mmCIF file of C-alpha atoms in Angstrom:
data_model
loop_
_atom_site.group_PDB
_atom_site.id
_atom_site.type_symbol
_atom_site.label_atom_id
_atom_site.label_comp_id
_atom_site.label_asym_id
_atom_site.label_seq_id
_atom_site.Cartn_x
_atom_site.Cartn_y
_atom_site.Cartn_z
ATOM 1 C CA MET A 1 7.841 -45.357 -161.248
ATOM 2 C CA ASN A 2 9.388 -47.066 -163.612
ATOM 3 C CA LYS A 3 9.913 -50.741 -163.749
ATOM 4 C CA LEU A 4 13.148 -52.021 -164.321
ATOM 5 C CA TYR A 5 13.136 -55.626 -166.273
ATOM 6 C CA VAL A 6 16.103 -57.545 -166.158
ATOM 7 C CA ILE A 7 16.041 -60.075 -169.281
ATOM 8 C CA LEU A 8 18.095 -63.185 -169.165
ATOM 9 C CA ILE A 9 18.537 -64.513 -172.971
ATOM 10 C CA ILE A 10 19.828 -68.621 -173.412
ATOM 11 C CA ILE A 11 20.367 -68.946 -176.551
ATOM 12 C CA VAL A 12 20.926 -72.938 -177.588
ATOM 13 C CA PHE A 13 22.665 -74.457 -180.245
ATOM 14 C CA LEU A 14 21.687 -77.814 -181.865
ATOM 15 C CA PRO A 15 24.484 -80.266 -183.286
ATOM 16 C CA LYS A 16 24.965 -79.506 -187.083
ATOM 17 C CA THR A 17 23.578 -76.369 -187.569
ATOM 18 C CA GLY A 18 24.534 -73.143 -188.299
ATOM 19 C CA ASN A 19 21.480 -71.059 -189.064
ATOM 20 C CA VAL A 20 20.616 -67.775 -187.428
ATOM 21 C CA PHE A 21 17.490 -66.132 -185.895
ATOM 22 C CA SER A 22 15.094 -64.164 -188.321
ATOM 23 C CA SER A 23 11.961 -63.065 -187.524
ATOM 24 C CA GLU A 24 11.395 -63.017 -191.198
ATOM 25 C CA SER A 25 11.174 -66.619 -191.352
ATOM 26 C CA ILE A 26 8.238 -69.426 -191.582
ATOM 27 C CA PHE A 27 10.258 -71.727 -190.053
ATOM 28 C CA ASP A 28 10.570 -69.078 -186.385
ATOM 29 C CA VAL A 29 8.312 -70.096 -183.921
ATOM 30 C CA ASP A 30 8.648 -67.305 -181.716
ATOM 31 C CA ASN A 31 6.548 -67.169 -177.775
ATOM 32 C CA ILE A 32 5.779 -69.866 -176.248
ATOM 33 C CA VAL A 33 5.487 -69.607 -172.981
ATOM 34 C CA VAL A 34 5.948 -73.304 -170.960
ATOM 35 C CA LYS A 35 4.349 -72.979 -166.625
ATOM 36 C CA LYS A 36 7.467 -73.795 -164.829
ATOM 37 C CA GLU A 37 5.740 -75.757 -161.811
ATOM 38 C CA THR A 38 4.483 -78.175 -164.343
ATOM 39 C CA HIS A 39 8.119 -79.452 -165.192
ATOM 40 C CA LYS A 40 10.253 -80.424 -162.363
ATOM 41 C CA LYS A 41 13.028 -81.146 -165.183
ATOM 42 C CA ASN A 42 14.045 -77.942 -167.264
ATOM 43 C CA GLU A 43 14.480 -81.354 -170.235
ATOM 44 C CA ASN A 44 11.357 -81.469 -169.907
ATOM 45 C CA LEU A 45 10.228 -78.044 -170.108
ATOM 46 C CA ILE A 46 12.132 -77.301 -173.361
ATOM 47 C CA ASN A 47 10.884 -80.766 -175.154
ATOM 48 C CA THR A 48 6.981 -79.237 -174.065
ATOM 49 C CA ALA A 49 7.974 -75.962 -175.923
ATOM 50 C CA PHE A 50 9.340 -78.526 -178.222
ATOM 51 C CA LYS A 51 5.954 -79.980 -179.141
ATOM 52 C CA GLU A 52 3.725 -76.529 -178.817
ATOM 53 C CA GLY A 53 6.301 -75.877 -180.982
ATOM 54 C CA PHE A 54 6.322 -78.280 -183.916
ATOM 55 C CA ASN A 55 2.566 -77.684 -183.405
ATOM 56 C CA LYS A 56 1.824 -74.004 -184.126
ATOM 57 C CA LEU A 57 4.351 -74.320 -187.285
ATOM 58 C CA THR A 58 2.563 -76.994 -189.095
ATOM 59 C CA GLN A 59 -0.872 -75.289 -188.237
ATOM 60 C CA ARG A 60 0.653 -72.217 -189.945
ATOM 61 C CA ILE A 61 1.801 -73.703 -192.988
ATOM 62 C CA LEU A 62 0.111 -76.517 -193.905
ATOM 63 C CA LYS A 63 -3.701 -77.512 -194.772
ATOM 64 C CA THR A 64 -5.829 -78.787 -192.117
ATOM 65 C CA SER A 65 -6.483 -82.033 -194.229
ATOM 66 C CA ASP A 66 -2.527 -81.896 -194.341
ATOM 67 C CA ILE A 67 -2.100 -81.331 -189.952
ATOM 68 C CA LYS A 68 -3.432 -84.739 -189.412
ATOM 69 C CA LYS A 69 -0.728 -86.707 -191.178
ATOM 70 C CA VAL A 70 2.092 -85.062 -189.108
ATOM 71 C CA SER A 71 0.075 -85.340 -186.198
ATOM 72 C CA ASN A 72 1.683 -88.152 -184.381
ATOM 73 C CA THR A 73 5.426 -86.583 -184.502
ATOM 74 C CA ASN A 74 7.043 -87.609 -182.163
ATOM 75 C CA LEU A 75 10.258 -85.557 -179.878
ATOM 76 C CA THR A 76 12.481 -87.709 -181.278
ATOM 77 C CA GLU A 77 11.694 -86.413 -184.877
ATOM 78 C CA ILE A 78 10.857 -83.054 -183.383
ATOM 79 C CA ARG A 79 13.757 -82.748 -182.109
ATOM 80 C CA GLU A 80 15.677 -83.291 -185.335
ATOM 81 C CA LEU A 81 14.388 -80.654 -186.942
ATOM 82 C CA ILE A 82 14.886 -78.001 -184.341
ATOM 83 C CA SER A 83 18.388 -75.927 -185.300
ATOM 84 C CA HIS A 84 18.172 -73.877 -182.003
ATOM 85 C CA TYR A 85 15.966 -72.082 -179.258
ATOM 86 C CA ARG A 86 15.765 -69.462 -177.573
ATOM 87 C CA ILE A 87 15.276 -69.057 -173.151
ATOM 88 C CA ILE A 88 13.729 -66.155 -172.106
ATOM 89 C CA GLN A 89 13.423 -64.882 -168.194
ATOM 90 C CA ASN A 90 12.472 -61.745 -167.188
ATOM 91 C CA GLU A 91 10.587 -60.375 -164.012
ATOM 92 C CA GLU A 92 7.298 -60.405 -164.810
ATOM 93 C CA LEU A 93 7.817 -64.064 -166.655
ATOM 94 C CA ASN A 94 9.022 -64.981 -162.822
ATOM 95 C CA LYS A 95 6.068 -63.786 -161.081
ATOM 96 C CA GLN A 96 4.235 -65.792 -163.917
ATOM 97 C CA ASN A 97 6.386 -68.784 -162.947
ATOM 98 C CA SER A 98 7.159 -69.244 -166.378
ATOM 99 C CA VAL A 99 9.453 -69.268 -169.318
ATOM 100 C CA LYS A 100 9.707 -67.954 -172.832
ATOM 101 C CA ILE A 101 11.314 -70.217 -175.205
ATOM 102 C CA ASN A 102 11.421 -68.671 -179.272
ATOM 103 C CA LEU A 103 12.007 -72.384 -181.839
ATOM 104 C CA SER A 104 13.692 -71.563 -185.075
ATOM 105 C CA PHE A 105 13.427 -74.662 -187.508
ATOM 106 C CA ASN A 106 16.231 -75.999 -190.165
ATOM 107 C CA ARG A 107 14.720 -75.175 -193.948
ATOM 108 C CA GLU A 108 16.575 -78.200 -195.604
ATOM 109 C CA LYS A 109 15.503 -80.861 -193.022
ATOM 110 C CA ILE A 110 11.699 -79.414 -192.548
ATOM 111 C CA ASN A 111 11.699 -79.807 -196.082
ATOM 112 C CA SER A 112 13.448 -82.976 -196.283
ATOM 113 C CA PHE A 113 10.244 -84.561 -193.746
ATOM 114 C CA PHE A 114 7.296 -83.197 -195.924
ATOM 115 C CA PHE A 115 8.625 -84.293 -199.142
ATOM 116 C CA THR A 116 9.101 -87.791 -197.758
ATOM 117 C CA LYS A 117 5.621 -87.641 -196.618
ATOM 118 C CA ASN A 118 4.080 -86.002 -199.957
ATOM 119 C CA ILE A 119 3.703 -82.985 -198.167
ATOM 120 C CA SER A 120 3.420 -79.564 -199.500
ATOM 121 C CA TYR A 121 2.935 -76.673 -197.333
ATOM 122 C CA ALA A 122 2.822 -72.755 -197.744
ATOM 123 C CA ASP A 123 4.891 -69.854 -198.222
ATOM 124 C CA ILE A 124 2.801 -67.999 -195.308
ATOM 125 C CA SER A 125 3.102 -64.191 -194.961
ATOM 126 C CA LYS A 126 1.137 -61.152 -194.123
ATOM 127 C CA THR A 127 -2.108 -60.556 -196.082
ATOM 128 C CA LYS A 128 -5.182 -58.553 -196.297
ATOM 129 C CA ILE A 129 -8.748 -59.631 -197.448
ATOM 130 C CA VAL A 130 -11.952 -57.199 -197.807
ATOM 131 C CA ILE A 131 -14.815 -59.434 -197.025
ATOM 132 C CA LEU A 132 -18.984 -58.637 -197.250
ATOM 133 C CA PRO A 133 -20.551 -61.885 -194.688
ATOM 134 C CA ILE A 134 -24.294 -61.018 -195.554
ATOM 135 C CA LEU A 135 -26.288 -62.952 -193.329
ATOM 136 C CA VAL A 136 -29.426 -64.975 -194.676
ATOM 137 C CA GLU A 137 -32.354 -66.367 -192.085
ATOM 138 C CA GLU A 138 -36.000 -66.947 -192.618
ATOM 139 C CA ASP A 139 -35.851 -65.462 -195.586
ATOM 140 C CA LYS A 140 -34.836 -62.564 -194.768
ATOM 141 C CA PHE A 141 -31.368 -60.786 -195.838
ATOM 142 C CA TYR A 142 -29.638 -59.150 -193.463
ATOM 143 C CA ILE A 143 -26.241 -57.043 -194.485
ATOM 144 C CA TYR A 144 -24.961 -54.938 -192.191
ATOM 145 C CA SER A 145 -26.981 -54.099 -189.259
ATOM 146 C CA GLU A 146 -28.374 -56.659 -187.023
ATOM 147 C CA ASN A 147 -26.054 -58.867 -189.265
ATOM 148 C CA TYR A 148 -23.274 -60.883 -186.484
ATOM 149 C CA PHE A 149 -21.473 -62.096 -188.978
ATOM 150 C CA TYR A 150 -20.759 -58.339 -190.745
ATOM 151 C CA LYS A 151 -20.233 -56.564 -186.649
ATOM 152 C CA ASN A 152 -18.518 -59.462 -184.681
ATOM 153 C CA TRP A 153 -15.972 -60.758 -187.978
ATOM 154 C CA ASN A 154 -13.268 -59.225 -187.034
ATOM 155 C CA SER A 155 -14.654 -59.235 -182.410
ATOM 156 C CA GLU A 156 -10.303 -59.413 -180.727
ATOM 157 C CA LYS A 157 -11.798 -61.981 -178.899
ATOM 158 C CA LYS A 158 -11.692 -64.473 -182.366
ATOM 159 C CA ILE A 159 -8.595 -62.814 -183.541
ATOM 160 C CA LYS A 160 -5.675 -65.531 -182.926
ATOM 161 C CA LYS A 161 -1.986 -64.099 -182.513
ATOM 162 C CA ASN A 162 -0.748 -66.811 -184.906
ATOM 163 C CA ASP A 163 -3.194 -65.770 -187.987
ATOM 164 C CA PHE A 164 -2.069 -64.624 -190.612
ATOM 165 C CA ILE A 165 -4.890 -62.652 -193.467
ATOM 166 C CA ASP A 166 -5.978 -59.489 -191.511
ATOM 167 C CA TYR A 167 -9.597 -59.080 -193.054
ATOM 168 C CA ILE A 168 -11.113 -55.553 -193.840
ATOM 169 C CA LEU A 169 -14.588 -55.084 -194.110
ATOM 170 C CA ALA A 170 -16.213 -53.676 -196.343
ATOM 171 C CA VAL A 171 -17.869 -50.219 -195.365
ATOM 172 C CA GLU A 172 -21.530 -49.735 -195.617
ATOM 173 C CA SER A 173 -22.708 -48.204 -198.742
ATOM 174 C CA ILE A 174 -26.016 -47.064 -200.197
ATOM 175 C CA ASP A 175 -24.608 -47.705 -203.555
ATOM 176 C CA ASP A 176 -23.943 -51.357 -202.995
ATOM 177 C CA ILE A 177 -26.710 -52.114 -200.651
ATOM 178 C CA LYS A 178 -28.871 -50.811 -203.636
ATOM 179 C CA PHE A 179 -26.591 -53.052 -206.256
ATOM 180 C CA ILE A 180 -27.194 -55.745 -203.928
ATOM 181 C CA ASN A 181 -30.776 -56.130 -203.525
ATOM 182 C CA ASP A 182 -31.147 -55.230 -206.959
ATOM 183 C CA ASN A 183 -29.734 -58.905 -206.764
ATOM 184 C CA ILE A 184 -31.280 -60.298 -204.077
ATOM 185 C CA ARG A 185 -32.477 -63.356 -205.432
ATOM 186 C CA ASN A 186 -29.756 -63.883 -207.296
ATOM 187 C CA LEU A 187 -27.114 -63.368 -205.142
ATOM 188 C CA GLU A 188 -24.866 -66.337 -206.090
ATOM 189 C CA THR A 189 -24.739 -64.804 -209.885
ATOM 190 C CA LEU A 190 -23.224 -61.312 -208.318
ATOM 191 C CA ASN A 191 -20.211 -59.267 -210.135
ATOM 192 C CA VAL A 192 -18.381 -59.131 -206.440
ATOM 193 C CA SER A 193 -16.021 -57.736 -207.984
ATOM 194 C CA ARG A 194 -17.996 -54.932 -208.710
ATOM 195 C CA ILE A 195 -18.793 -54.168 -204.624
ATOM 196 C CA LEU A 196 -15.428 -55.354 -203.614
ATOM 197 C CA SER A 197 -12.361 -54.530 -205.942
ATOM 198 C CA SER A 198 -12.196 -50.379 -205.037
ATOM 199 C CA TYR A 199 -9.988 -50.652 -201.983
ATOM 200 C CA GLU A 200 -6.656 -51.585 -203.431
ATOM 201 C CA ILE A 201 -6.507 -55.125 -202.099
ATOM 202 C CA LYS A 202 -5.929 -57.537 -204.660
ATOM 203 C CA ASP A 203 -7.779 -60.048 -202.621
ATOM 204 C CA TYR A 204 -11.817 -60.210 -201.438
ATOM 205 C CA ILE A 205 -14.556 -62.474 -200.397
ATOM 206 C CA PHE A 206 -18.399 -62.580 -200.431
ATOM 207 C CA LEU A 207 -20.081 -64.369 -198.358
ATOM 208 C CA ILE A 208 -23.383 -65.943 -197.661
ATOM 209 C CA ILE A 209 -24.361 -67.300 -194.805
ATOM 210 C CA LYS A 210 -28.048 -69.041 -194.697
ATOM 211 C CA ASN A 211 -29.131 -69.917 -191.590
ATOM 212 C CA GLU A 212 -32.382 -73.140 -191.710
ATOM 213 C CA ASN A 213 -33.249 -75.274 -188.635
ATOM 214 C CA ASN A 214 -29.479 -74.930 -187.275
ATOM 215 C CA LYS A 215 -27.858 -76.284 -190.925
ATOM 216 C CA PHE A 216 -25.487 -73.592 -192.296
ATOM 217 C CA ASN A 217 -25.038 -73.398 -195.920
ATOM 218 C CA ILE A 218 -22.356 -71.517 -196.735
ATOM 219 C CA PHE A 219 -21.617 -69.795 -200.367
ATOM 220 C CA LEU A 220 -18.204 -68.286 -200.863
ATOM 221 C CA LYS A 221 -16.721 -66.504 -203.822
ATOM 222 C CA GLY A 222 -14.034 -64.005 -204.284
ATOM 223 C CA LYS A 223 -10.690 -63.454 -205.264
ATOM 224 C CA ILE A 224 -7.754 -64.752 -203.871
ATOM 225 C CA SER A 225 -3.747 -64.908 -204.623
ATOM 226 C CA GLY A 226 -4.763 -63.404 -207.949
ATOM 227 C CA GLY A 227 -6.871 -66.695 -208.748
ATOM 228 C CA GLU A 228 -10.576 -66.980 -208.631
ATOM 229 C CA VAL A 229 -12.351 -69.274 -206.131
ATOM 230 C CA ILE A 230 -16.017 -70.608 -205.877
ATOM 231 C CA LYS A 231 -17.252 -72.717 -202.585
ATOM 232 C CA ASN A 232 -19.857 -74.150 -201.371
ATOM 233 C CA ILE A 233 -19.538 -75.233 -197.063
ATOM 234 C CA SER A 234 -22.348 -76.602 -194.558
ATOM 235 C CA PHE A 235 -21.881 -77.167 -191.094
ATOM 236 C CA ILE A 236 -24.624 -78.096 -188.445
ATOM 237 C CA SER A 237 -24.902 -76.536 -185.003
ATOM 238 C CA GLU A 238 -27.029 -78.315 -181.741
ATOM 239 C CA GLU A 239 -25.752 -75.431 -179.970
ATOM 240 C CA GLU A 240 -28.880 -73.357 -178.329
ATOM 241 C CA ASN A 241 -26.477 -70.111 -177.497
ATOM 242 C CA LYS A 242 -26.660 -67.865 -180.977
ATOM 243 C CA GLU A 243 -23.484 -65.953 -179.772
ATOM 244 C CA VAL A 244 -21.830 -69.097 -179.047
ATOM 245 C CA LYS A 245 -22.975 -70.837 -182.418
ATOM 246 C CA PHE A 246 -21.966 -67.871 -184.462
ATOM 247 C CA ASN A 247 -18.844 -67.208 -182.763
ATOM 248 C CA TYR A 248 -18.450 -71.033 -183.594
ATOM 249 C CA LEU A 249 -19.012 -70.661 -187.039
ATOM 250 C CA ILE A 250 -16.636 -67.162 -187.572
ATOM 251 C CA ASN A 251 -14.187 -69.091 -186.706
ATOM 252 C CA GLN A 252 -15.059 -72.543 -188.962
ATOM 253 C CA ILE A 253 -15.187 -69.857 -192.127
ATOM 254 C CA LYS A 254 -11.752 -68.677 -191.126
ATOM 255 C CA ARG A 255 -9.871 -72.201 -190.901
ATOM 256 C CA GLU A 256 -11.877 -72.768 -194.653
ATOM 257 C CA ILE A 257 -10.096 -69.327 -196.335
ATOM 258 C CA ASN A 258 -6.763 -69.731 -195.071
ATOM 259 C CA ASP A 259 -6.997 -73.347 -196.535
ATOM 260 C CA LEU A 260 -8.356 -71.752 -199.587
ATOM 261 C CA TRP A 261 -5.101 -69.088 -199.202
ATOM 262 C CA LYS A 262 -3.011 -72.351 -198.820
ATOM 263 C CA SER A 263 -3.759 -73.898 -201.535
ATOM 264 C CA LYS A 264 -2.649 -71.482 -203.703
ATOM 265 C CA ASN A 265 0.555 -70.402 -202.465
ATOM 266 C CA LEU A 266 1.825 -74.055 -202.008
ATOM 267 C CA ILE A 267 5.837 -74.834 -202.308
ATOM 268 C CA ASP A 268 5.588 -77.867 -204.824
ATOM 269 C CA LEU A 269 9.060 -79.495 -202.855
ATOM 270 C CA THR A 270 9.805 -82.061 -205.801
ATOM 271 C CA THR A 271 10.173 -79.298 -208.934
ATOM 272 C CA PRO A 272 13.197 -76.638 -207.294
ATOM 273 C CA ALA A 273 13.295 -74.006 -210.214
ATOM 274 C CA PHE A 274 16.822 -72.377 -211.645
ATOM 275 C CA LEU A 275 16.944 -68.297 -211.889
ATOM 276 C CA ASN A 276 20.154 -66.138 -213.286
ATOM 277 C CA PHE A 277 20.147 -62.323 -213.353
ATOM 278 C CA SER A 278 22.667 -59.959 -213.143
ATOM 279 C CA LEU A 279 23.083 -57.294 -209.769
ATOM 280 C CA LYS A 280 24.572 -53.177 -211.357
ATOM 281 C CA LEU A 281 27.246 -52.189 -209.048
ATOM 282 C CA LYS A 282 26.643 -49.139 -207.748
ATOM 283 C CA LYS A 283 28.855 -48.956 -204.280
ATOM 284 C CA PRO A 284 31.730 -51.320 -203.375
ATOM 285 C CA ASN A 285 28.657 -53.271 -200.933
ATOM 286 C CA ASP A 286 26.449 -53.924 -203.434
ATOM 287 C CA LEU A 287 27.678 -57.843 -203.647
ATOM 288 C CA LEU A 288 27.469 -57.581 -200.456
ATOM 289 C CA GLU A 289 24.424 -56.370 -199.904
ATOM 290 C CA VAL A 290 22.388 -58.860 -201.788
ATOM 291 C CA LYS A 291 23.969 -61.871 -200.465
ATOM 292 C CA LYS A 292 22.506 -60.731 -197.438
ATOM 293 C CA ILE A 293 18.810 -60.760 -198.835
ATOM 294 C CA LEU A 294 18.815 -63.625 -200.530
ATOM 295 C CA VAL A 295 19.607 -66.315 -197.669
ATOM 296 C CA LYS A 296 16.936 -64.484 -195.353
ATOM 297 C CA ILE A 297 14.540 -65.808 -198.448
ATOM 298 C CA ASP A 298 13.061 -69.153 -197.121
ATOM 299 C CA LEU A 299 11.957 -69.771 -200.673
ATOM 300 C CA ILE A 300 16.310 -69.383 -202.383
ATOM 301 C CA GLU A 301 17.456 -72.554 -201.235
ATOM 302 C CA ASN A 302 20.915 -71.163 -202.275
ATOM 303 C CA TYR A 303 22.762 -69.152 -204.524
ATOM 304 C CA ASN A 304 26.228 -68.916 -206.809
ATOM 305 C CA VAL A 305 27.629 -65.955 -208.009
ATOM 306 C CA LEU A 306 28.097 -67.035 -211.526
ATOM 307 C CA VAL A 307 31.008 -63.896 -213.072
ATOM 308 C CA LEU A 308 31.968 -60.847 -211.421
ATOM 309 C CA ASN A 309 33.239 -57.816 -212.549
ATOM 310 C CA LYS A 310 33.561 -54.207 -211.384
ATOM 311 C CA ASN A 311 30.442 -53.352 -213.142
ATOM 312 C CA PHE A 312 27.906 -55.764 -212.250
ATOM 313 C CA VAL A 313 27.744 -59.580 -210.827
ATOM 314 C CA LYS A 314 25.978 -62.558 -212.865
ATOM 315 C CA ILE A 315 23.664 -64.177 -210.027
ATOM 316 C CA LYS A 316 22.208 -67.887 -210.294
ATOM 317 C CA ILE A 317 19.770 -69.129 -207.603
ATOM 318 C CA LYS A 318 17.706 -72.168 -206.872
ATOM 319 C CA TYR A 319 14.691 -71.897 -205.500
ATOM 320 C CA LEU A 320 10.737 -73.639 -204.567
ATOM 321 C CA GLY A 321 7.423 -71.973 -205.339
ATOM 322 C CA LYS A 322 6.067 -69.343 -207.756
ATOM 323 C CA ILE A 323 8.632 -67.211 -209.791
ATOM 324 C CA ASP A 324 5.944 -64.746 -209.024
ATOM 325 C CA LYS A 325 6.817 -65.061 -205.292
ATOM 326 C CA ILE A 326 10.416 -65.101 -205.403
ATOM 327 C CA LYS A 327 9.732 -61.332 -207.644
ATOM 328 C CA GLN A 328 7.518 -60.047 -204.479
ATOM 329 C CA LYS A 329 9.771 -61.064 -201.864
ATOM 330 C CA LEU A 330 13.117 -59.027 -203.681
ATOM 331 C CA ASN A 331 10.578 -56.047 -204.108
ATOM 332 C CA GLU A 332 9.641 -56.742 -200.386
ATOM 333 C CA LYS A 333 13.292 -56.176 -199.707
ATOM 334 C CA GLY A 334 14.682 -53.299 -201.513
ATOM 335 C CA ILE A 335 15.700 -54.659 -204.933
ATOM 336 C CA LYS A 336 14.584 -53.165 -208.200
ATOM 337 C CA ILE A 337 14.101 -55.750 -211.153
ATOM 338 C CA SER A 338 14.296 -55.161 -215.111
ATOM 339 C CA ILE A 339 13.225 -57.402 -216.909
ATOM 340 C CA SER A 340 14.477 -57.406 -220.931
ATOM 341 C CA ASP A 341 13.495 -60.500 -223.257
ATOM 342 C CA GLU A 342 12.789 -62.580 -220.451
ATOM 343 C CA LYS A 343 16.607 -61.824 -218.677
ATOM 344 C CA TRP A 344 16.728 -60.278 -214.935
ATOM 345 C CA THR A 345 18.427 -57.646 -213.961
ATOM 346 C CA ILE A 346 18.663 -56.397 -210.392
ATOM 347 C CA GLU A 347 19.343 -52.921 -208.439
ATOM 348 C CA LEU A 348 19.327 -51.911 -204.880
ATOM 349 C CA THR A 349 16.959 -49.332 -204.053
#
């Protein structure tokens, strides 16, 4: 028999806000589950959700070093940053004596908050990275077989709900094995693009993990967000259980890669930029549709219509971040861009 679930949704708008929910916004934090039994008052329950939501937001968009700078932010400050929240209750949650809460942070207030603390945050979006980890132990090299890191990198236990990077493990290849073996003593200078750039994914990482008496030296080389990256990382672990130790190491390396990706995609809040473009009008509601798209892009602070006639509209936007990101996000929303003599023309596809 099919179960019928009754879902109760309560949306609370905090004072002086006018935003709407957008699942595409980096400022939305969803699925915060709070146990009722540990909170006698609803206010305490909501406050717990606010703190957890703020922590999840900062962990998602800030580098590790910057997360520490805001870790002691008090509840009063956090409440000021939230535009509204949504409480979800259903039969399944009631059985668990829990509620689910979705938060939406106010973009302008978040920008101001980080600006005053001289912190830049990353424009997070789902991305893919091809990865090939090679394990070195006792002067033996393990590429695919007997390589714990290759076999367990994408283990379900290690994939977190908030991870924004999907790792694609390099496919086992005889040619790649030969190429690596031919250069086994000079892996740091290996032409990584030769084995990892053929996956139709722009980002890739080659890892060398050396295990020497509980000290791990990791050499990381590849391309992230179009830029070359090379980094050496060291970890020491006294953990005797090899599986626990290696799992810890995988999580630490992933955190380092997250920080590298964020560093390449930081938004400079101190220097907003402006862009003018013309919109070709093919249908009566084209302008309305473009307006809907612009307000959904977090990097765009505001826009103004400069010229309007029956053939085209000239629009000026104020945005944060890199121009390539704006172009990418417009394309993702179904806007075709043509650039001629540095003049932008857009149209809906």
